[in-house]
XYZ file of C-alpha atoms in Angstrom:
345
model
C -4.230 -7.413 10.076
C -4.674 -7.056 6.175
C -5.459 -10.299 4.313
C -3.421 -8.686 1.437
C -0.216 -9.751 3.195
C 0.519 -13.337 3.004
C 3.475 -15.848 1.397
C 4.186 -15.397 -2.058
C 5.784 -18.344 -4.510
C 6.978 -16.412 -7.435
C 7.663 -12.602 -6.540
C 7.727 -13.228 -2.702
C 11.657 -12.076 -2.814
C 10.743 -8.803 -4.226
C 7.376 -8.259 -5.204
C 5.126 -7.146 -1.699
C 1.602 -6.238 -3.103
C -0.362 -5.035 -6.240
C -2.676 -2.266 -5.955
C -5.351 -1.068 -8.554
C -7.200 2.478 -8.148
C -10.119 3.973 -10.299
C -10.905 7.556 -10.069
C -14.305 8.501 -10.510
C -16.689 11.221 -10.116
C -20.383 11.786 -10.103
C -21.919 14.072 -12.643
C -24.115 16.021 -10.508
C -21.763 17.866 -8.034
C -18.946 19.619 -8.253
C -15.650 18.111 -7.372
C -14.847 17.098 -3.932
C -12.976 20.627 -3.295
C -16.079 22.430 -4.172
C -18.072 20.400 -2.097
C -20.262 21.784 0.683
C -20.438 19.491 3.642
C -24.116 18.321 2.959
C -23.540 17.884 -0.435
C -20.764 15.767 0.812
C -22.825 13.570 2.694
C -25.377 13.549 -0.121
C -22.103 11.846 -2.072
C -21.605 9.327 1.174
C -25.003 8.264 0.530
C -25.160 7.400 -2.502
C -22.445 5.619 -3.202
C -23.184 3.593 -0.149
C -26.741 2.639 -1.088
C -24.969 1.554 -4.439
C -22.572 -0.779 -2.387
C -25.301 -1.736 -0.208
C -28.084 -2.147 -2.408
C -26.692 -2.748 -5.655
C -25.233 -6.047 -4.866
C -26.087 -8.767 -2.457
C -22.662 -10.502 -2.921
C -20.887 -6.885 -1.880
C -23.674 -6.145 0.830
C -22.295 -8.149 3.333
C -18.873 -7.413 2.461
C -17.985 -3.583 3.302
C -18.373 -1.038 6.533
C -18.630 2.709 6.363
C -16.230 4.683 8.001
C -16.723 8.457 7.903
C -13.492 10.424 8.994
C -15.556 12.894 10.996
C -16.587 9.989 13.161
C -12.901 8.636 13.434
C -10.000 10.180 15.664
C -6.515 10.734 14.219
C -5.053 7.782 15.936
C -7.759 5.436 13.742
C -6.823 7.128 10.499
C -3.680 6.738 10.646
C -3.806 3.603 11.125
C -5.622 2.987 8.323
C -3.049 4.678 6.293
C -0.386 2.364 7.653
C -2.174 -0.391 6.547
C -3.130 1.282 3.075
C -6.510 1.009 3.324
C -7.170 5.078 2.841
C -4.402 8.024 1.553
C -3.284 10.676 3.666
C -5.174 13.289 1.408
C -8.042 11.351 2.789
C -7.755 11.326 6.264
C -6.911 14.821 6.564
C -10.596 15.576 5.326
C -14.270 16.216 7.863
C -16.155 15.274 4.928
C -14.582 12.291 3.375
C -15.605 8.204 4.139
C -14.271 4.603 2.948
C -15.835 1.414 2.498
C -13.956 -1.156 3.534
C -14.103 -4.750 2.634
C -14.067 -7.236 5.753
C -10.437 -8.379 4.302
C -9.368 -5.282 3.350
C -7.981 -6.606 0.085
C -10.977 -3.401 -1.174
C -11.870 -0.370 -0.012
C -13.929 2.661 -1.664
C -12.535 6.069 -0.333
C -15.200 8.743 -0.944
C -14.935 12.444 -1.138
C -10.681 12.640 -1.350
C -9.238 14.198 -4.682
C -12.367 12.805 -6.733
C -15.924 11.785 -5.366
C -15.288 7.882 -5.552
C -11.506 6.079 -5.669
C -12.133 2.217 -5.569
C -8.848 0.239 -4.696
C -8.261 -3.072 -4.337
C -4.551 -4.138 -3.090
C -3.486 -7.873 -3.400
C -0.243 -10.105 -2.665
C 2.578 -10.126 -4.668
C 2.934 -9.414 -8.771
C -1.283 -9.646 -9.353
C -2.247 -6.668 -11.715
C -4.977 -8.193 -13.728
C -6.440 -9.531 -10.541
C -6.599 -7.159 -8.829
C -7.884 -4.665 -11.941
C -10.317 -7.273 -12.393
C -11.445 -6.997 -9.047
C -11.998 -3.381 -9.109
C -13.491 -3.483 -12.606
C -16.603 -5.623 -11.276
C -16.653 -3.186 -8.352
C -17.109 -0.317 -10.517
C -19.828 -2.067 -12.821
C -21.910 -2.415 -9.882
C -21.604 1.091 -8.934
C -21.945 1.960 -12.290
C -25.458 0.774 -12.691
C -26.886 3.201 -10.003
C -24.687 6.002 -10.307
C -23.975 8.847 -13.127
C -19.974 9.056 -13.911
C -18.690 11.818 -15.080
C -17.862 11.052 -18.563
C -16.933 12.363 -21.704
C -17.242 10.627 -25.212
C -13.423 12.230 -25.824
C -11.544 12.434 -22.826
C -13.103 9.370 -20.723
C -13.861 9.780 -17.131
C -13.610 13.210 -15.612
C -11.443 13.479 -12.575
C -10.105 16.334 -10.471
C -6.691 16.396 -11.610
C -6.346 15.966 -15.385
C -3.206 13.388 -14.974
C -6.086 10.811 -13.957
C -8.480 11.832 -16.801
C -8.986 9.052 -19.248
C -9.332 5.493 -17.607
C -8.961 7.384 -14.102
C -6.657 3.802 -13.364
C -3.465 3.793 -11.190
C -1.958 0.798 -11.265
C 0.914 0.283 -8.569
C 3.306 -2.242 -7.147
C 5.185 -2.424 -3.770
C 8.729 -3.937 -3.661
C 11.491 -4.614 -1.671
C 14.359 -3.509 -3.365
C 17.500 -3.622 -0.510
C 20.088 -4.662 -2.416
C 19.532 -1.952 -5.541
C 19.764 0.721 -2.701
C 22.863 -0.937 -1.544
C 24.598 -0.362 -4.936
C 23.466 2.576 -5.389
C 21.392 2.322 -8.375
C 17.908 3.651 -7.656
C 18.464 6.946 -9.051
C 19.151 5.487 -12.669
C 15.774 3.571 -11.934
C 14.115 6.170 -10.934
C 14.841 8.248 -14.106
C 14.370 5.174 -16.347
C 10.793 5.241 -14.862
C 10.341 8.230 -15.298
C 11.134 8.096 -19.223
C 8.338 5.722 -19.879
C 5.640 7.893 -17.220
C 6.130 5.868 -14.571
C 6.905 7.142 -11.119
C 8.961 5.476 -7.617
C 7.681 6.662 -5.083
C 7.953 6.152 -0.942
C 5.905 3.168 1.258
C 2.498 5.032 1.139
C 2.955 6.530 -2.170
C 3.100 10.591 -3.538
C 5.006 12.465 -1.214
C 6.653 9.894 1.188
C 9.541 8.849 1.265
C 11.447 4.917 0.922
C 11.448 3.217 4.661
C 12.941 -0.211 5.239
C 13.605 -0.109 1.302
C 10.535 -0.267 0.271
C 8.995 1.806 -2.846
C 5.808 2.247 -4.714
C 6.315 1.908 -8.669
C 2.617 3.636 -10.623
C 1.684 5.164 -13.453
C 1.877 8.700 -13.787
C -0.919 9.524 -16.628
C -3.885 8.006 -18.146
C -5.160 9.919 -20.431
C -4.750 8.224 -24.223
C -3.410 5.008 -22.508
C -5.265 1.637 -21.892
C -5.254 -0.322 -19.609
C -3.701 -3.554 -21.553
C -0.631 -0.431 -22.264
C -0.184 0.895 -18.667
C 0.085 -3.191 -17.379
C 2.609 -3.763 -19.976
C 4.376 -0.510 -18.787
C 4.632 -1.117 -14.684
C 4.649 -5.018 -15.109
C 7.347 -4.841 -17.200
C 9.547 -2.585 -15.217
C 8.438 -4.190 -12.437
C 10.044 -8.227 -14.004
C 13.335 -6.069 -14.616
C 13.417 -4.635 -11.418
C 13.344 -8.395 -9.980
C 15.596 -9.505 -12.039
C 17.824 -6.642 -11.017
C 17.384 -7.291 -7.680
C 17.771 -10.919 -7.274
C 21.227 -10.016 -9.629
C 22.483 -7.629 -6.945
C 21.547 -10.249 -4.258
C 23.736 -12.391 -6.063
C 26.449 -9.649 -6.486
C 26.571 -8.767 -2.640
C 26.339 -12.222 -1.516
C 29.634 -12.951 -3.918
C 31.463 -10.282 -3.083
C 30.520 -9.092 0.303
C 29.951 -12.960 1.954
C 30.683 -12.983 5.751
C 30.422 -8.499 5.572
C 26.918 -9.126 4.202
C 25.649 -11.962 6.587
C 27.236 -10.127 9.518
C 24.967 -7.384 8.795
C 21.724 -9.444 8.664
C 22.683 -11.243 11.630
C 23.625 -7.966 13.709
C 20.477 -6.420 12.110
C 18.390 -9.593 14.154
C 20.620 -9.678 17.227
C 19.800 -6.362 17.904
C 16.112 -6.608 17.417
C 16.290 -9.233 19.506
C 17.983 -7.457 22.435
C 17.016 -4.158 21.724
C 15.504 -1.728 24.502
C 14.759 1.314 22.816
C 13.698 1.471 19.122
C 11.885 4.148 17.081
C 10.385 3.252 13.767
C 12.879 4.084 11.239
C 15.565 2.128 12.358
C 13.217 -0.823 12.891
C 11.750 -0.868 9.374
C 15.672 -0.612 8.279
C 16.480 -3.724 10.634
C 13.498 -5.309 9.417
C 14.665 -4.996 5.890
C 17.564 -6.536 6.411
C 16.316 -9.476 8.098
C 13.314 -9.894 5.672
C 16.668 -10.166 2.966
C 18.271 -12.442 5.142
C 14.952 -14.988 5.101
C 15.152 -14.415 1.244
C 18.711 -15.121 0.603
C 18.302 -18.412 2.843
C 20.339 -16.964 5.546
C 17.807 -16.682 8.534
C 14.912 -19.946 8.169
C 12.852 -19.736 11.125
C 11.317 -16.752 10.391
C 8.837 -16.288 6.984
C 8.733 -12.700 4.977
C 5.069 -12.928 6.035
C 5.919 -12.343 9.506
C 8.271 -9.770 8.782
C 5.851 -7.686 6.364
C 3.284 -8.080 9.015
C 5.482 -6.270 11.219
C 5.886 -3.700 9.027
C 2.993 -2.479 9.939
C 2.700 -3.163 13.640
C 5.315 -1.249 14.770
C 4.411 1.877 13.032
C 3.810 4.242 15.282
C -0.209 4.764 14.904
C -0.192 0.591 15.706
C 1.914 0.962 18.562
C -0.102 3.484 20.048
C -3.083 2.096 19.814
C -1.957 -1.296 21.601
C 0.361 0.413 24.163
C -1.403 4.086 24.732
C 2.284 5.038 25.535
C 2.370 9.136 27.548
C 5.372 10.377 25.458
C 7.288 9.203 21.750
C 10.162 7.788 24.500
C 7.707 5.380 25.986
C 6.696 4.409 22.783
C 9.871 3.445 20.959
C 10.679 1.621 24.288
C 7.070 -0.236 23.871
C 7.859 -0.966 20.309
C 11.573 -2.647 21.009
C 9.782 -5.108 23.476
C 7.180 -5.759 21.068
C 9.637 -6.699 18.258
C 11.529 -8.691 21.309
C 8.386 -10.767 21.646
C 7.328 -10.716 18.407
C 10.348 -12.506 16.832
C 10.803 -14.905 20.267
C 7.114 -16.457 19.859
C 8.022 -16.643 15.403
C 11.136 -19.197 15.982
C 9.374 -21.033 19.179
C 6.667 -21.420 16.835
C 8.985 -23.353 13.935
């Protein structure tokens, strides 16, 4: 499983991961949708010898995957565990490198030539930019950007020209969809060119309460302005949260902690189970740890799941025959799962 998931102090309550993306492209081909399939490869190449070659200390570290070489059932999972995008693994001609913790990978050949990400636990922006920063220096020094004195880097899709950075931040935000208040975040966001978007980002949608908060543009910002931007909304919307915690908890009491506790009773008992009303059960518990209702389960064990039961996971421990089989394969999982997490305390 992904090192980037672990225990928290600070943001645990809230705050799930940090992710940091730089958007580059390499001045002597065209952009990855004008890309022939050799000059594709050509792309692959290079940017691998530059990992591989450029660096002892990253040598050692990453794996090529090319998609071509991959079936759908092992891209999706990398999706779930946002290691590549969707865009990606839809293309013959696109690769990642992939750090052995998978706190980095290097997706090659998506929108742009080269997107470097780095994802880390909890509120850690300037880590993780830092991270990706030295990444790109050592890429840097054996490849040719695309770059322009004016406009910065050159990217495919002229919201990314400038820095090429997208900086985002995954959070649990339960209660704030309780009240109802999301929408006025999501337009406050918006205001200030930020956007809220679903678990794996553009185009999906919230599961189990969890969104993606990123930048929308980065062309005339820095990067000291876009952390102030998302960090800052990001501080409020914990604040807000752990405020509408503290709301339902005063004036829902026993309503609220029945529904955590019915949440884990029935994924403790439950036979059949597909993945959106897990993740939704799963929120609720992983709220219930938080507001000190359930101890003998951590919100490491619950974002781990997360994961596991999504349904490219599931299939690839269970190789269920039909999307029955499989929701019944992913109830007893969760069963066994959350039995072995309170033996263990």
């Amino acid at each position: 499983m992904p090192k980037w998931i672990k225990a928290n102090e600070d943001e645990s309550n809230v705050v799930i991961s940090s992710r940091m993306r730089l958007a580059r492209n390499l001045s002597n081909y065209y952009f990855s949708n004008k890309l022939k399939a050799g000059e594709a490869a050509q792309v692959t190449k290079e940017v691998e010898d530059a990992v591989m070659s450029g660096n002892s200390a990253l040598k050692d570290q990453f794996s090529l995957h090319n998609m071509k070489d991959m079936d759908e059932l092992e891209r999706v999972m990398l999706i779930e565990k946002h290691m590549i995008s969707r865009e990606l693994a839809k293309t013959e001609m696109g690769a990642v490198l992939i750090k052995e913790d998978e706190t980095v990978s290097i997706m090659l050949n998506e929108e742009d030539h080269i997107r470097i990400q780095t994802i880390l636990p909890g509120l850690n922006l300037e880590k993780a930019w830092d991270i990706a920063d030295k990444v790109d220096d050592v890429l840097e020094e054996r490849l040719h950007y695309a770059f322009d004195e004016r406009f910065g880097y050159l990217t495919a899709c002229p919201t990314n020209v400038g820095t090429g950075m997208r900086a985002s931040i995954m959070m649990h935000l339960p209660a704030l969809v309780e009240m109802g208040y999301m929408d006025g975040v999501l337009k406050a966001a918006n205001q200030i060119g930020l956007a809220i978007r679903g678990i794996y980002g553009e185009g999906s949608n919230s599961r189990g309460n969890i969104f993606q908060i990123s930048n929308q543009l980065t062309l005339g910002r820095n990067e000291k302005e876009l952390f102030a931007n998302i960090t800052g909304l990001a501080k409020q919307l914990v604040s807000k949260e752990i405020e509408a915690r503290s709301f339902l908890k005063k004036n829902q009491g026993i309503k609220l902690e029945d529904k955590i506790f019915r949440s884990l009773g029935t994924l403790q008992s439950a036979r059949v189970m597909d993945s959106a009303e897990a993740m939704s059960l799963l929120s609720n518990v992983k709220l219930g740890i938080e507001m000190g209702y359930i101890k003998d389960i951590s919100t490491r064990e619950i974002d781990l799941l997360f994961i596991r039961i999504q349904p490219a996971h599931q299939l690839k421990m269970f190789n269920p025959k039909t999307p029955g089989e499989r929701d019944v394969k992913r109830a007893g999982f969760i069963r066994e799962q959350l039995e072995k997490m309170i033996e263990d305390k």
